[in-house]
Short mmCIF file of C-alpha atoms and ligand atoms in Angstrom, two decimals:
data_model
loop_
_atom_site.label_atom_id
_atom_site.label_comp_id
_atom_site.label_asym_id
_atom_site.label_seq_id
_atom_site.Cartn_x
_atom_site.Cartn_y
_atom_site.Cartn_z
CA UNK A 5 4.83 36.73 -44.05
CA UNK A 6 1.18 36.72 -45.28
CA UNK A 7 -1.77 36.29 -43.19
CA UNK A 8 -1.54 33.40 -44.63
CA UNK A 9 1.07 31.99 -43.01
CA UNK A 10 0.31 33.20 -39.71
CA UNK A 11 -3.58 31.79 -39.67
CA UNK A 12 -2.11 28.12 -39.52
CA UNK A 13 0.22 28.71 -36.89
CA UNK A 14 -1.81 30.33 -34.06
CA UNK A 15 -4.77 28.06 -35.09
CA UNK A 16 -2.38 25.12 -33.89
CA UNK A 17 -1.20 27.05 -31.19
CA UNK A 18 -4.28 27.89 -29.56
CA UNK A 19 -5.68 24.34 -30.45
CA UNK A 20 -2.02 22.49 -28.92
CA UNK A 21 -2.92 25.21 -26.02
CA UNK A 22 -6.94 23.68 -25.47
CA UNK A 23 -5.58 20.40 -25.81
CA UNK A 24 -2.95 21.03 -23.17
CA UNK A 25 -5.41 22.24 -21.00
CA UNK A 26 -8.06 20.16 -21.41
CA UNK A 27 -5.75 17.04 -20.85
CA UNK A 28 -4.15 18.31 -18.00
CA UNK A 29 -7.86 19.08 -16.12
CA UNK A 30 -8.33 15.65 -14.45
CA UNK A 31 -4.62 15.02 -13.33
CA UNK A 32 -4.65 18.73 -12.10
CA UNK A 33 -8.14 17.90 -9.83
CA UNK A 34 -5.85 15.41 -8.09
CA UNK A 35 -3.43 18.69 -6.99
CA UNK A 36 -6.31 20.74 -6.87
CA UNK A 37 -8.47 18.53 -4.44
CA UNK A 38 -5.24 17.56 -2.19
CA UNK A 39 -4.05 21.29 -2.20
CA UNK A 40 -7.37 22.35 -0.56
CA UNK A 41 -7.90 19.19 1.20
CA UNK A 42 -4.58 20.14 2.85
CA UNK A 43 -5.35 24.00 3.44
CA UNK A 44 -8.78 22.74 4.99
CA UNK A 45 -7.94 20.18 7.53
CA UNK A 46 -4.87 19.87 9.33
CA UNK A 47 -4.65 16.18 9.51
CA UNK A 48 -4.38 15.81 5.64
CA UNK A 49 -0.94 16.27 4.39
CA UNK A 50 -0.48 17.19 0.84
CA UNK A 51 2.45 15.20 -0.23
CA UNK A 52 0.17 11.97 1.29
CA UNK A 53 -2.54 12.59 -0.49
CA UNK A 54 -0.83 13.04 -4.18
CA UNK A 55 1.05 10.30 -3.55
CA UNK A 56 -1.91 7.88 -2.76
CA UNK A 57 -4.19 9.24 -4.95
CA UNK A 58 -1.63 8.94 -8.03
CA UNK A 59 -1.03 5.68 -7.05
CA UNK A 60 -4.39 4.69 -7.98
CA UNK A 61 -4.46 4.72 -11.87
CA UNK A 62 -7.84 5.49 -12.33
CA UNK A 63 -7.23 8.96 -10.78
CA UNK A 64 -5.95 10.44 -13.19
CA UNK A 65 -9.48 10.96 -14.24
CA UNK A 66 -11.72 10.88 -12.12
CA UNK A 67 -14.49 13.49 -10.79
CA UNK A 68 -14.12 14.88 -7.25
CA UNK A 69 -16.60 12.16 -6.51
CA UNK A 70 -14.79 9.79 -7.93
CA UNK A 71 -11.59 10.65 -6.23
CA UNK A 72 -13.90 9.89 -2.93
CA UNK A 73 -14.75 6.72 -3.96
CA UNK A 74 -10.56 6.07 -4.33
CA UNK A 75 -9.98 7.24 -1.41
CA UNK A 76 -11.84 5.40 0.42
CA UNK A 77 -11.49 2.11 -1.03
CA UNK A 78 -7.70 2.72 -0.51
CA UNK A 79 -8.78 3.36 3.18
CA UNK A 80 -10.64 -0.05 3.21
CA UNK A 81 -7.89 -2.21 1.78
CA UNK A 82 -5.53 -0.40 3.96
CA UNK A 83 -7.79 -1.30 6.77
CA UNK A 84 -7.77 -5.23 5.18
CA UNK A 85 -4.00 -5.25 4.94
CA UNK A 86 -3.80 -4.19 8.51
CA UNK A 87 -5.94 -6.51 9.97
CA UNK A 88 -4.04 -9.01 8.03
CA UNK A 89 -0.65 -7.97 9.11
CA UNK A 90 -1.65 -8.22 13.05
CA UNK A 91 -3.01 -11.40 12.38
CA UNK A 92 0.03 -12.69 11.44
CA UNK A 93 2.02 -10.96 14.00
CA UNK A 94 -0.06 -12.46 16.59
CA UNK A 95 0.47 -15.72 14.96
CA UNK A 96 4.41 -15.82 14.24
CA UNK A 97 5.95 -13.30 16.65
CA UNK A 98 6.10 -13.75 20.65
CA UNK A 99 4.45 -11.06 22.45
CA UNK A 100 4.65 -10.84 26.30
CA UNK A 101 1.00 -10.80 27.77
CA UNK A 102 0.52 -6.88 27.25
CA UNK A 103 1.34 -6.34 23.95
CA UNK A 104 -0.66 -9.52 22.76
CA UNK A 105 -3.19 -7.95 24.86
CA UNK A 106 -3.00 -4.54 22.65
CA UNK A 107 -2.61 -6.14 19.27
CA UNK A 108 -6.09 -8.55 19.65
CA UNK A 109 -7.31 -5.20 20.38
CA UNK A 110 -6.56 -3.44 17.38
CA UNK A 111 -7.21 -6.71 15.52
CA UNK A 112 -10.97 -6.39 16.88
CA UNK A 113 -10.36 -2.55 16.26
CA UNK A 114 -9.32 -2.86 12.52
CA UNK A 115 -12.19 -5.46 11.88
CA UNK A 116 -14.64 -3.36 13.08
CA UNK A 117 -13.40 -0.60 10.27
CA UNK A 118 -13.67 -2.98 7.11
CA UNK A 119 -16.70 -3.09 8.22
CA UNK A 120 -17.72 0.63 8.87
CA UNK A 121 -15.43 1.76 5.35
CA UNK A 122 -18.11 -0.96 3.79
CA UNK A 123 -20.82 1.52 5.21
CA UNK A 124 -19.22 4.65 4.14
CA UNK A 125 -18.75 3.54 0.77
CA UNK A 126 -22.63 2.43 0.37
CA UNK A 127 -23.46 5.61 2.23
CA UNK A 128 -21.50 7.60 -0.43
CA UNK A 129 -23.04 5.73 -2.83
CA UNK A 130 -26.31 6.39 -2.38
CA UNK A 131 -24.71 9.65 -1.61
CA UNK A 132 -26.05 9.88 2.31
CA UNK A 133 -22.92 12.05 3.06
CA UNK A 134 -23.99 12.65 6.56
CA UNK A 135 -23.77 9.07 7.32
CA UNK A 136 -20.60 8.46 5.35
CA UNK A 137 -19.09 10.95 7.58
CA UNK A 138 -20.11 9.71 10.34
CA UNK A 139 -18.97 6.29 9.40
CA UNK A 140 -15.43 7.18 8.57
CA UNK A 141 -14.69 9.23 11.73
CA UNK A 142 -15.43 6.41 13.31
CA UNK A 143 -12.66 4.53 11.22
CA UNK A 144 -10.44 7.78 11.86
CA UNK A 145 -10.69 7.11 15.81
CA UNK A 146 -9.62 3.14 15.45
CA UNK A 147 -5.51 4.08 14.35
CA UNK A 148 -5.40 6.72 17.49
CA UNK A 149 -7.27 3.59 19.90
CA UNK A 150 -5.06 1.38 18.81
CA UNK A 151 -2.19 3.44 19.60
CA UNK A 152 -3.73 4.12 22.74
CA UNK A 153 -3.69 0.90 24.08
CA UNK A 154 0.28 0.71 23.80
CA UNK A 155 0.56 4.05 25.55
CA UNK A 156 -0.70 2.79 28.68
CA UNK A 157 2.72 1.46 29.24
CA UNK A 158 4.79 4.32 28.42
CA UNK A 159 7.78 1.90 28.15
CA UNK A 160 6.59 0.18 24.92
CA UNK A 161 7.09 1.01 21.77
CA UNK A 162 3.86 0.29 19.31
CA UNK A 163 5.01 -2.04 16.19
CA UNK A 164 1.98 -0.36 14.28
CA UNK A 165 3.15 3.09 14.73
CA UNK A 166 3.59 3.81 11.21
CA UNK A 167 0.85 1.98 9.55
CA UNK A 168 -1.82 3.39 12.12
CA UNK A 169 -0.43 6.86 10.58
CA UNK A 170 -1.30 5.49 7.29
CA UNK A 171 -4.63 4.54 8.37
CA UNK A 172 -5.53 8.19 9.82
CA UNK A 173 -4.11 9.92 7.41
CA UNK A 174 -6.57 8.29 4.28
CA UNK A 175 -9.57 7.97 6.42
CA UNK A 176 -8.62 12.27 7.22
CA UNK A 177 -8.39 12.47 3.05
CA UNK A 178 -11.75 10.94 2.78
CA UNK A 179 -13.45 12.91 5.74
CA UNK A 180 -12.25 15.72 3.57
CA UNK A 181 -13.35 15.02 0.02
CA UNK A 182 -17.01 13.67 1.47
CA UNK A 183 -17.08 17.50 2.89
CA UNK A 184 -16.17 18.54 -0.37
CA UNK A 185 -18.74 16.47 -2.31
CA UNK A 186 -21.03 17.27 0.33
CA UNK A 187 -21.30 21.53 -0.28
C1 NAG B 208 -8.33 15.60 13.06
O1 NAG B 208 -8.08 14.44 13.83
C2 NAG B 208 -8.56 14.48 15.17
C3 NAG B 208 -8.20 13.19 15.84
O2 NAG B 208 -6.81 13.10 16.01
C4 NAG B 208 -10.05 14.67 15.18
O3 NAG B 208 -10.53 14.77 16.50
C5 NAG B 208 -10.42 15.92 14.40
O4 NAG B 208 -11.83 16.03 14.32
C6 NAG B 208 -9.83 15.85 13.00
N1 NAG B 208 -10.09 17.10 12.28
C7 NAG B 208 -10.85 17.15 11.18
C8 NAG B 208 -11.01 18.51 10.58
O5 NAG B 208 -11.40 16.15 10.70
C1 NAG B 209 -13.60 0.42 -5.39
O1 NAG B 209 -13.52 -0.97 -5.10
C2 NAG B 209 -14.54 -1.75 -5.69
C3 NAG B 209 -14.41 -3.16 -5.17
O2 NAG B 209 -13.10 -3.60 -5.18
C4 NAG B 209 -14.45 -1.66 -7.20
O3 NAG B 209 -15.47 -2.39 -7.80
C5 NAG B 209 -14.55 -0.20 -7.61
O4 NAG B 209 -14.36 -0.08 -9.00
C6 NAG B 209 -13.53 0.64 -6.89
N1 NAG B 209 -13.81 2.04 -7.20
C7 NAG B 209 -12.85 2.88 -7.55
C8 NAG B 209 -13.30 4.26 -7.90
O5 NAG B 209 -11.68 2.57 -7.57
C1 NAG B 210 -1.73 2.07 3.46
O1 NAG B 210 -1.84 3.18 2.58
C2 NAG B 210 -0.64 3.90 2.37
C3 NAG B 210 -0.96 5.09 1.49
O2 NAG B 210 -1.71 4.73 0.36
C4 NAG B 210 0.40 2.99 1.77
O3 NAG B 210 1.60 3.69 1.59
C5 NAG B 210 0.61 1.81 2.69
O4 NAG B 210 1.52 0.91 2.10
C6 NAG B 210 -0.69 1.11 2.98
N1 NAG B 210 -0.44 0.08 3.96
C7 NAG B 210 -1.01 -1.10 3.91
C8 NAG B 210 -0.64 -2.06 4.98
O5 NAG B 210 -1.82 -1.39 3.03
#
């Protein structure tokens, strides 16, 4: 073969090879950011975090920063829906005195962190990371208070187990990426 030949051929395979690369770069920040987001803090779980950050079209590429602002907003509406689904609970389902008792609380609870997520995104935006962090710990405490409450009686059984774990585990991702940011 002539040099000829061969010039066209590793030109398009070093050019297929920077595309590759270069296309891959945002989707692999996503891996990259939960991978060390993981590593970093023990209440972030890997698998969590690629699945909820995938989720979120946009991800696929955005900046680190931007992969803050995701996460959080998926911590807000998660913190909307919950509020939401207690509501109703409260509304349709009998509860004996104790466990209506514990779910106004974490109604009051989860209102209180729409409104500090609210915060923590302005806070990011104007990119007062000290403040954001502060803010979304104090959304990170309201799934564990919640649960709390239905401890007291070690006989029952929370009906918000699950989604409280939800809620910890995104405001944990976004406690983590506003560190990130942050350095
Ligand atoms: C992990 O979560 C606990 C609350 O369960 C909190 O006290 C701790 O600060 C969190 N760790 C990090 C690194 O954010
Ligand atoms: C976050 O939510 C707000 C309001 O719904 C929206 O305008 C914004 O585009 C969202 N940001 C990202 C990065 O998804
Ligand atoms: C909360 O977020 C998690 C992870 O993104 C999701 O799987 C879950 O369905 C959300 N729950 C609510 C009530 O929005």
């Amino acid at each position: 073969m002539t040099v000829k030949g061969y010039f066209p051929f590793s030109l398009l395979f070093s050019l297929s090879l920077l595309l590759f690369f270069s296309g891959a770069t945002p989707v692999n920040l996503v891996y990259e950011t939960c991978k060390k987001s993981s590593q970093e803090d023990p209440n972030v779980s890997y698998s969590f975090c690629v699945a909820s950050l995938l989720a979120v079209p946009k991800s696929k590429h955005a900046s680190l920063r931007g992969l803050g602002f995701i996460s959080m907003n998926l911590t807000k509406s998660n913190a909307t829906n919950i509020h939401l689904y207690i509501k109703k609970l409260l509304k349709h389902k009998k509860f004996d005195p104790f466990e209506k008792n514990c779910l106004s609380d974490c109604l009051d609870l989860y209102s209180d962190a729409i409104d500090l997520m609210d915060d923590a995104i302005n806070s990011f935006k104007s990119k007062h990371y000290f403040d954001a962090n502060i803010q979304v710990s104090a959304a990170l405490d309201v799934p564990s208070t919640c649960e709390d409450g239905f401890k007291e009686k070690k006989i029952r059984v929370s009906p918000l187990t699950k989604i409280n774990g939800n809620m910890f585990q995104l405001s944990a991702l976004d406690l983590s990426i506003i560190e990130m940011v942050r350095r």
